[in-house]
Rosetta silent file (secondary structure, phi, psi, omega in degrees, C-alpha in Angstrom):
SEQUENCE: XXXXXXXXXXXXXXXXXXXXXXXXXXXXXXXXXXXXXXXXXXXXXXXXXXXXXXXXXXXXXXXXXXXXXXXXXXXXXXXXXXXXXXXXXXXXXXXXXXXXXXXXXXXXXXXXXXXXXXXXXXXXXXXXXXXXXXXXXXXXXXXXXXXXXXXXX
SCORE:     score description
SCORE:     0.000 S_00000001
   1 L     0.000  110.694  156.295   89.991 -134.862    1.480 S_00000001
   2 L   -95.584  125.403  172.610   89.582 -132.099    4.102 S_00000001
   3 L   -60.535  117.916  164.992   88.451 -128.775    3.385 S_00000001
   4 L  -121.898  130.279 -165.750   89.885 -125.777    5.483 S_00000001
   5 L  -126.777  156.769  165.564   88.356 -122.516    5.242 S_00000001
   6 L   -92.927  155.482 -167.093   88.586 -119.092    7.112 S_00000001
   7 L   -60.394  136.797  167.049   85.308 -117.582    9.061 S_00000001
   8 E  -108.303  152.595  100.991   82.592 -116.134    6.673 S_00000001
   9 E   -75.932  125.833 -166.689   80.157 -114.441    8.638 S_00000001
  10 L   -66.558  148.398 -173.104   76.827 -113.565    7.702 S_00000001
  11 L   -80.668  151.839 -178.475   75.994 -109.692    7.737 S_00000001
  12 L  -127.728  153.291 -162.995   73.942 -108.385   10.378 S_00000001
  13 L   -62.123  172.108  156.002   71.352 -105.688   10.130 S_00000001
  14 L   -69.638 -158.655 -148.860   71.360 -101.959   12.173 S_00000001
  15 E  -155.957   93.605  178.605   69.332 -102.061   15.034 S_00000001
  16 E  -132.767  107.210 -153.469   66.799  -99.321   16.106 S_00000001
  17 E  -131.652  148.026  177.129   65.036 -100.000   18.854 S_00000001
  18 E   -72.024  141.276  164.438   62.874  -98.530   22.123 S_00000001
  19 L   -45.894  165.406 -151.601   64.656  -98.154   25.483 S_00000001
  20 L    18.823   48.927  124.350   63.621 -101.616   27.872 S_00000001
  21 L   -67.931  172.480  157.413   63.205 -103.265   24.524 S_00000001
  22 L  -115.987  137.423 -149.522   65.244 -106.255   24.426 S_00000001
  23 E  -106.591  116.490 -179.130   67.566 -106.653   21.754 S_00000001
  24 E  -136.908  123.208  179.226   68.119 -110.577   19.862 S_00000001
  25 E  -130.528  127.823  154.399   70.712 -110.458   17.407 S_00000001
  26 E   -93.853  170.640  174.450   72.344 -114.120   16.185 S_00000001
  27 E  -159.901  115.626 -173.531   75.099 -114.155   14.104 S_00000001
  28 E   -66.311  134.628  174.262   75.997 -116.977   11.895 S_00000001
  29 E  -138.401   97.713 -175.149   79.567 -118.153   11.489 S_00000001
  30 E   -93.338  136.783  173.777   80.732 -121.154    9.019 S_00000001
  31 L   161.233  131.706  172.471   84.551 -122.282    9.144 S_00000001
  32 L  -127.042  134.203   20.873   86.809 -125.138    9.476 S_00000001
  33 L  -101.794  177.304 -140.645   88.273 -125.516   11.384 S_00000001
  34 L   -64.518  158.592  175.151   85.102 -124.183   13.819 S_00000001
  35 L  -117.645  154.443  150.205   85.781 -120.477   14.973 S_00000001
  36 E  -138.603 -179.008 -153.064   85.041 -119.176   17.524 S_00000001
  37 L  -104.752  150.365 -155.512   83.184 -115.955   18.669 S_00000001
  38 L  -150.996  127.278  164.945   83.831 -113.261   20.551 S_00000001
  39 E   -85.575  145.990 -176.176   81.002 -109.710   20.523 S_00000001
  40 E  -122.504  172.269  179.864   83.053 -106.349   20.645 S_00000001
  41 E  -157.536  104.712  175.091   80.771 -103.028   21.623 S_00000001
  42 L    43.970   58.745  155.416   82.482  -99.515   20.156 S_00000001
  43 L    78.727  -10.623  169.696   85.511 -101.702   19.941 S_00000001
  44 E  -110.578  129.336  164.847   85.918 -103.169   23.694 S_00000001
  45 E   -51.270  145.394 -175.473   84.869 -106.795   24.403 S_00000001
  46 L  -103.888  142.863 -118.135   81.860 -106.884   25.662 S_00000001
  47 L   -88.396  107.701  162.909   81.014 -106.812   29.433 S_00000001
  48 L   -79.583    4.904 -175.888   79.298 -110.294   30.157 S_00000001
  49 L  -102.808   -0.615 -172.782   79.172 -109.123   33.886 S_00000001
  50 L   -85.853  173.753  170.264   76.673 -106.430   32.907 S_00000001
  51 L   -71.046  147.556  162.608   72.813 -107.255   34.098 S_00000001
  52 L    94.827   -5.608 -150.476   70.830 -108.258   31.446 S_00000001
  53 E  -116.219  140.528 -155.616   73.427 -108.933   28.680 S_00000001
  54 E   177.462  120.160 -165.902   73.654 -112.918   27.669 S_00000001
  55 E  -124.848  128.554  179.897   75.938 -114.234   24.713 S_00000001
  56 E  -115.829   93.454  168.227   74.722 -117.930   23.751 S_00000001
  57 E   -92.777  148.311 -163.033   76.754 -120.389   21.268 S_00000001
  58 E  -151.270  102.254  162.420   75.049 -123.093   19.683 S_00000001
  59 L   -75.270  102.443  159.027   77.334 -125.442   17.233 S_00000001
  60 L   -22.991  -69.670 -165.669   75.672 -125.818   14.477 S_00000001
  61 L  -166.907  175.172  174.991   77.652 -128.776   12.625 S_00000001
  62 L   -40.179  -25.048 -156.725   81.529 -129.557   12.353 S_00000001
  63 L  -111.682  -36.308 -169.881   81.326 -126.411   10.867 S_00000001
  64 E   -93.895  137.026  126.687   78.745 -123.884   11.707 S_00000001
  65 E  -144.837  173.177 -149.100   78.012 -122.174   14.716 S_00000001
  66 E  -129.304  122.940 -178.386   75.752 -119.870   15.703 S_00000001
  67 E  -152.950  136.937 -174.463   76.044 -117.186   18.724 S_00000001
  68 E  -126.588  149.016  168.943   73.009 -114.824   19.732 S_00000001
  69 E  -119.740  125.441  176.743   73.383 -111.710   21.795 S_00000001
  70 E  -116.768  132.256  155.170   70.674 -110.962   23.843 S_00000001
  71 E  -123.990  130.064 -176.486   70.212 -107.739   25.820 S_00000001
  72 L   -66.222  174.095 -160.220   67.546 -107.307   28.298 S_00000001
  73 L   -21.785  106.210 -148.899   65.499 -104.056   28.597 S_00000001
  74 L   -77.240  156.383  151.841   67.730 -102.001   26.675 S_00000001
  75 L   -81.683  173.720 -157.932   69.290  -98.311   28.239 S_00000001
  76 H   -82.684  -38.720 -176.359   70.492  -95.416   27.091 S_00000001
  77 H   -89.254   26.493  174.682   74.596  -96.645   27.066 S_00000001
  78 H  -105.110  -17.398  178.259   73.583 -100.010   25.382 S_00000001
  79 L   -69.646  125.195  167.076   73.496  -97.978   22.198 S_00000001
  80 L  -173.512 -150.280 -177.906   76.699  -98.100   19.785 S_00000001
  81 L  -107.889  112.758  179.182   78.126 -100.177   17.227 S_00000001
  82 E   -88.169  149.928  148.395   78.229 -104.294   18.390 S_00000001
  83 E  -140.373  158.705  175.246   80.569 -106.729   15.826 S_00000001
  84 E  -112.015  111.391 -169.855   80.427 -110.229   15.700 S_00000001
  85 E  -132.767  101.925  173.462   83.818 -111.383   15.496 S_00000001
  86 E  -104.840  138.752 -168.284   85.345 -115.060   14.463 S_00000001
  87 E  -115.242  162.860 -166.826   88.594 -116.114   14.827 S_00000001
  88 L   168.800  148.427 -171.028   90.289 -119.850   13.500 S_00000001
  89 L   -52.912  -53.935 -164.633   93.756 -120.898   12.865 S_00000001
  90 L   -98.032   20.242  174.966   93.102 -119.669    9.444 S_00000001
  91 L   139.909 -174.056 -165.487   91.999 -115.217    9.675 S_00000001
  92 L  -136.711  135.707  179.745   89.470 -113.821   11.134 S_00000001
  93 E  -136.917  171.646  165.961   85.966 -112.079   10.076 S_00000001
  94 E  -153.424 -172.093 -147.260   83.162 -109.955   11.332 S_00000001
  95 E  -157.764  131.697  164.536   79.746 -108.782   10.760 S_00000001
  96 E  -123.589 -175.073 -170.990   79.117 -104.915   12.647 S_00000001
  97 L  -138.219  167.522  123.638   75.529 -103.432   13.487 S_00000001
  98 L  -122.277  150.732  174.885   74.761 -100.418   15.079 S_00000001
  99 E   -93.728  130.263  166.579   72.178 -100.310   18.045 S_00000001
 100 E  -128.782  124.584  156.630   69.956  -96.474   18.189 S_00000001
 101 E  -113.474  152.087  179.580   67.658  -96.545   21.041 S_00000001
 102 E  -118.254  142.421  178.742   64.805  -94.137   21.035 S_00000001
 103 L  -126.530  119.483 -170.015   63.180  -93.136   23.884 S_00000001
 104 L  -122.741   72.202 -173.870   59.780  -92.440   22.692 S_00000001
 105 L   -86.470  159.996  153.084   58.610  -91.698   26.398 S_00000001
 106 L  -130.238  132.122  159.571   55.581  -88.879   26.016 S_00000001
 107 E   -91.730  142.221 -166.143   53.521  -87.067   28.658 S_00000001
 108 E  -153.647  125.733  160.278   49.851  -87.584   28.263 S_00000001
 109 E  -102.481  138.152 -160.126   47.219  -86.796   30.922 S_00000001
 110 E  -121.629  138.259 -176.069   44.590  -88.614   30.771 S_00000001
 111 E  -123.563  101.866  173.766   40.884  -87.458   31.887 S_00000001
 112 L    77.313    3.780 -140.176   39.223  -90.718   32.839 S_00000001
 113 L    51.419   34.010 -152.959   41.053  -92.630   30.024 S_00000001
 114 L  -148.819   77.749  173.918   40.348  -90.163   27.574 S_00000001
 115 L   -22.708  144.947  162.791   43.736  -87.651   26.728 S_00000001
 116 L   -66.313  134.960  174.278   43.572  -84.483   27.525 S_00000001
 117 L  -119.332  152.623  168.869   43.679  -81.953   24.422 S_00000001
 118 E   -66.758  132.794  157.785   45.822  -78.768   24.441 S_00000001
 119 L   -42.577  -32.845  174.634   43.777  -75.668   23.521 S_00000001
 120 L  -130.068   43.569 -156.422   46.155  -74.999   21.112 S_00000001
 121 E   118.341 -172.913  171.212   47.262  -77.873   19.617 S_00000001
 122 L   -76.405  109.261  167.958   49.644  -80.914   19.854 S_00000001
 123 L  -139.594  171.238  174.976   51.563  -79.708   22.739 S_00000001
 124 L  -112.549  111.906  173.648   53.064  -81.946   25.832 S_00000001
 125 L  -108.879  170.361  171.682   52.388  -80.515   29.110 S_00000001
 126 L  -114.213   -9.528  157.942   53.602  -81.449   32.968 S_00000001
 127 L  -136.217  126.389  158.041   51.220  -79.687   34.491 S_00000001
 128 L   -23.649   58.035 -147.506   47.732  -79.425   34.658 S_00000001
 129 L  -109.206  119.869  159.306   46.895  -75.532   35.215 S_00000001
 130 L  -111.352  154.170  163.200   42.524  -74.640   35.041 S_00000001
 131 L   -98.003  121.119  159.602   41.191  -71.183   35.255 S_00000001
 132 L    83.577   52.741 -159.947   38.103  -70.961   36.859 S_00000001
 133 L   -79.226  147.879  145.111   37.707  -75.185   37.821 S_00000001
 134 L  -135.898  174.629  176.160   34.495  -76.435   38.423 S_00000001
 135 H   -19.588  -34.594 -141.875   32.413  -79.476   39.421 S_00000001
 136 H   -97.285  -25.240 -174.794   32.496  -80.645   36.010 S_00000001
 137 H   -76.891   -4.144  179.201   36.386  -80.938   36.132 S_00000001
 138 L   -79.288  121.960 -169.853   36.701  -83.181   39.189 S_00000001
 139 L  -159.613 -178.184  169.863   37.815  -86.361   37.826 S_00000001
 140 L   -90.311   90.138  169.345   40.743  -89.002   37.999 S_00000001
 141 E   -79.068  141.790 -179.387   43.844  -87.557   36.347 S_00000001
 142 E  -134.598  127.269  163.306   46.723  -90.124   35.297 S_00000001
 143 E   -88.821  128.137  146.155   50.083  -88.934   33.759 S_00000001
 144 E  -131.389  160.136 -160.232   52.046  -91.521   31.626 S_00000001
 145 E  -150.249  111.254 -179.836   54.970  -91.064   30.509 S_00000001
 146 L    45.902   -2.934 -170.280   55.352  -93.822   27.872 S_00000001
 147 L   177.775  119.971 -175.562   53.491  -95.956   30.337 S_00000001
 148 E   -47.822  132.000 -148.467   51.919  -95.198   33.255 S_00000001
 149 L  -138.406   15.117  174.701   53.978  -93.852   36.224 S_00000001
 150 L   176.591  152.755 -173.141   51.181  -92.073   38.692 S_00000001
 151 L  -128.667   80.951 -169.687   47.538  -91.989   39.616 S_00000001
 152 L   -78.991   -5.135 -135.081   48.337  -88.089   41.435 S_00000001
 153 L  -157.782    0.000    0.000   44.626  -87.100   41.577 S_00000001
């Protein structure tokens, strides 16, 4: 006796993630006969020609497969809503997500390794300003900005 079923997909989680993180989502698909998968992004298929972006299928069993989306160091426009979408002779299902990336860049001057504190609290400055410098203040300052991105001084 053969069994024909239409795609179930398994649900897939949101997504909230740092910009240049890289983003691994799989998405499970069971149906016979086998479906197969297609990723949509705010509703357009999605661009396998961008850099960094890599869709993977891996058949499971007669039945199963398996397709991971990977995107490398994620950007500001990589953020939306992704679905996972299987198709088969008998309907069609999907699974959606949404990707929020945060860009949790900060500026932090560094004295020496050793942040810098604001006189008057947590504040984020871009520039350095002393009244009155002396000898004692000549040092190595390094701004990062979520990572380090200059040795000016």
């Amino acid at each position: 006796m053969l069994i024909v079923d239409a795609p179930i997909v398994t649900s897939l989680s949101n997504q909230q993630l740092n910009h240049g993180d890289r983003l691994t989502v799989s998405c499970s698909v069971s149906g016979n006969p086998l479906a197969t998968v297609v990723w949509i992004k705010n509703g357009q298929s999605l661009n396998l020609v961008d850099k960094g972006v890599r869709i993977e299928v891996i058949q499971l069993s007669n039945e199963k497969v398996e397709s991971v989306l990977e995107i490398v160091n994620l950007v500001r426009v990589d953020s939306g809503e992704y679905e996972c979408r299987a198709k088969n002779s008998l309907g069609t299902a999907s699974a959606k997500f949404l990707l929020q990336g945060s860009d949790h860049s900060s500026l932090t001057w560094t004295d020496l390794n050793t942040a810098l504190r604001h006189p008057y609290g947590s504040h984020v400055f871009k520039v350095i300003t002393m009244g009155r410098a002396s000898r004692t203040d000549s040092s190595r300052y390094t701004l990062y900005l979520g990572h380090k991105i200059s040795n000016p001084y």
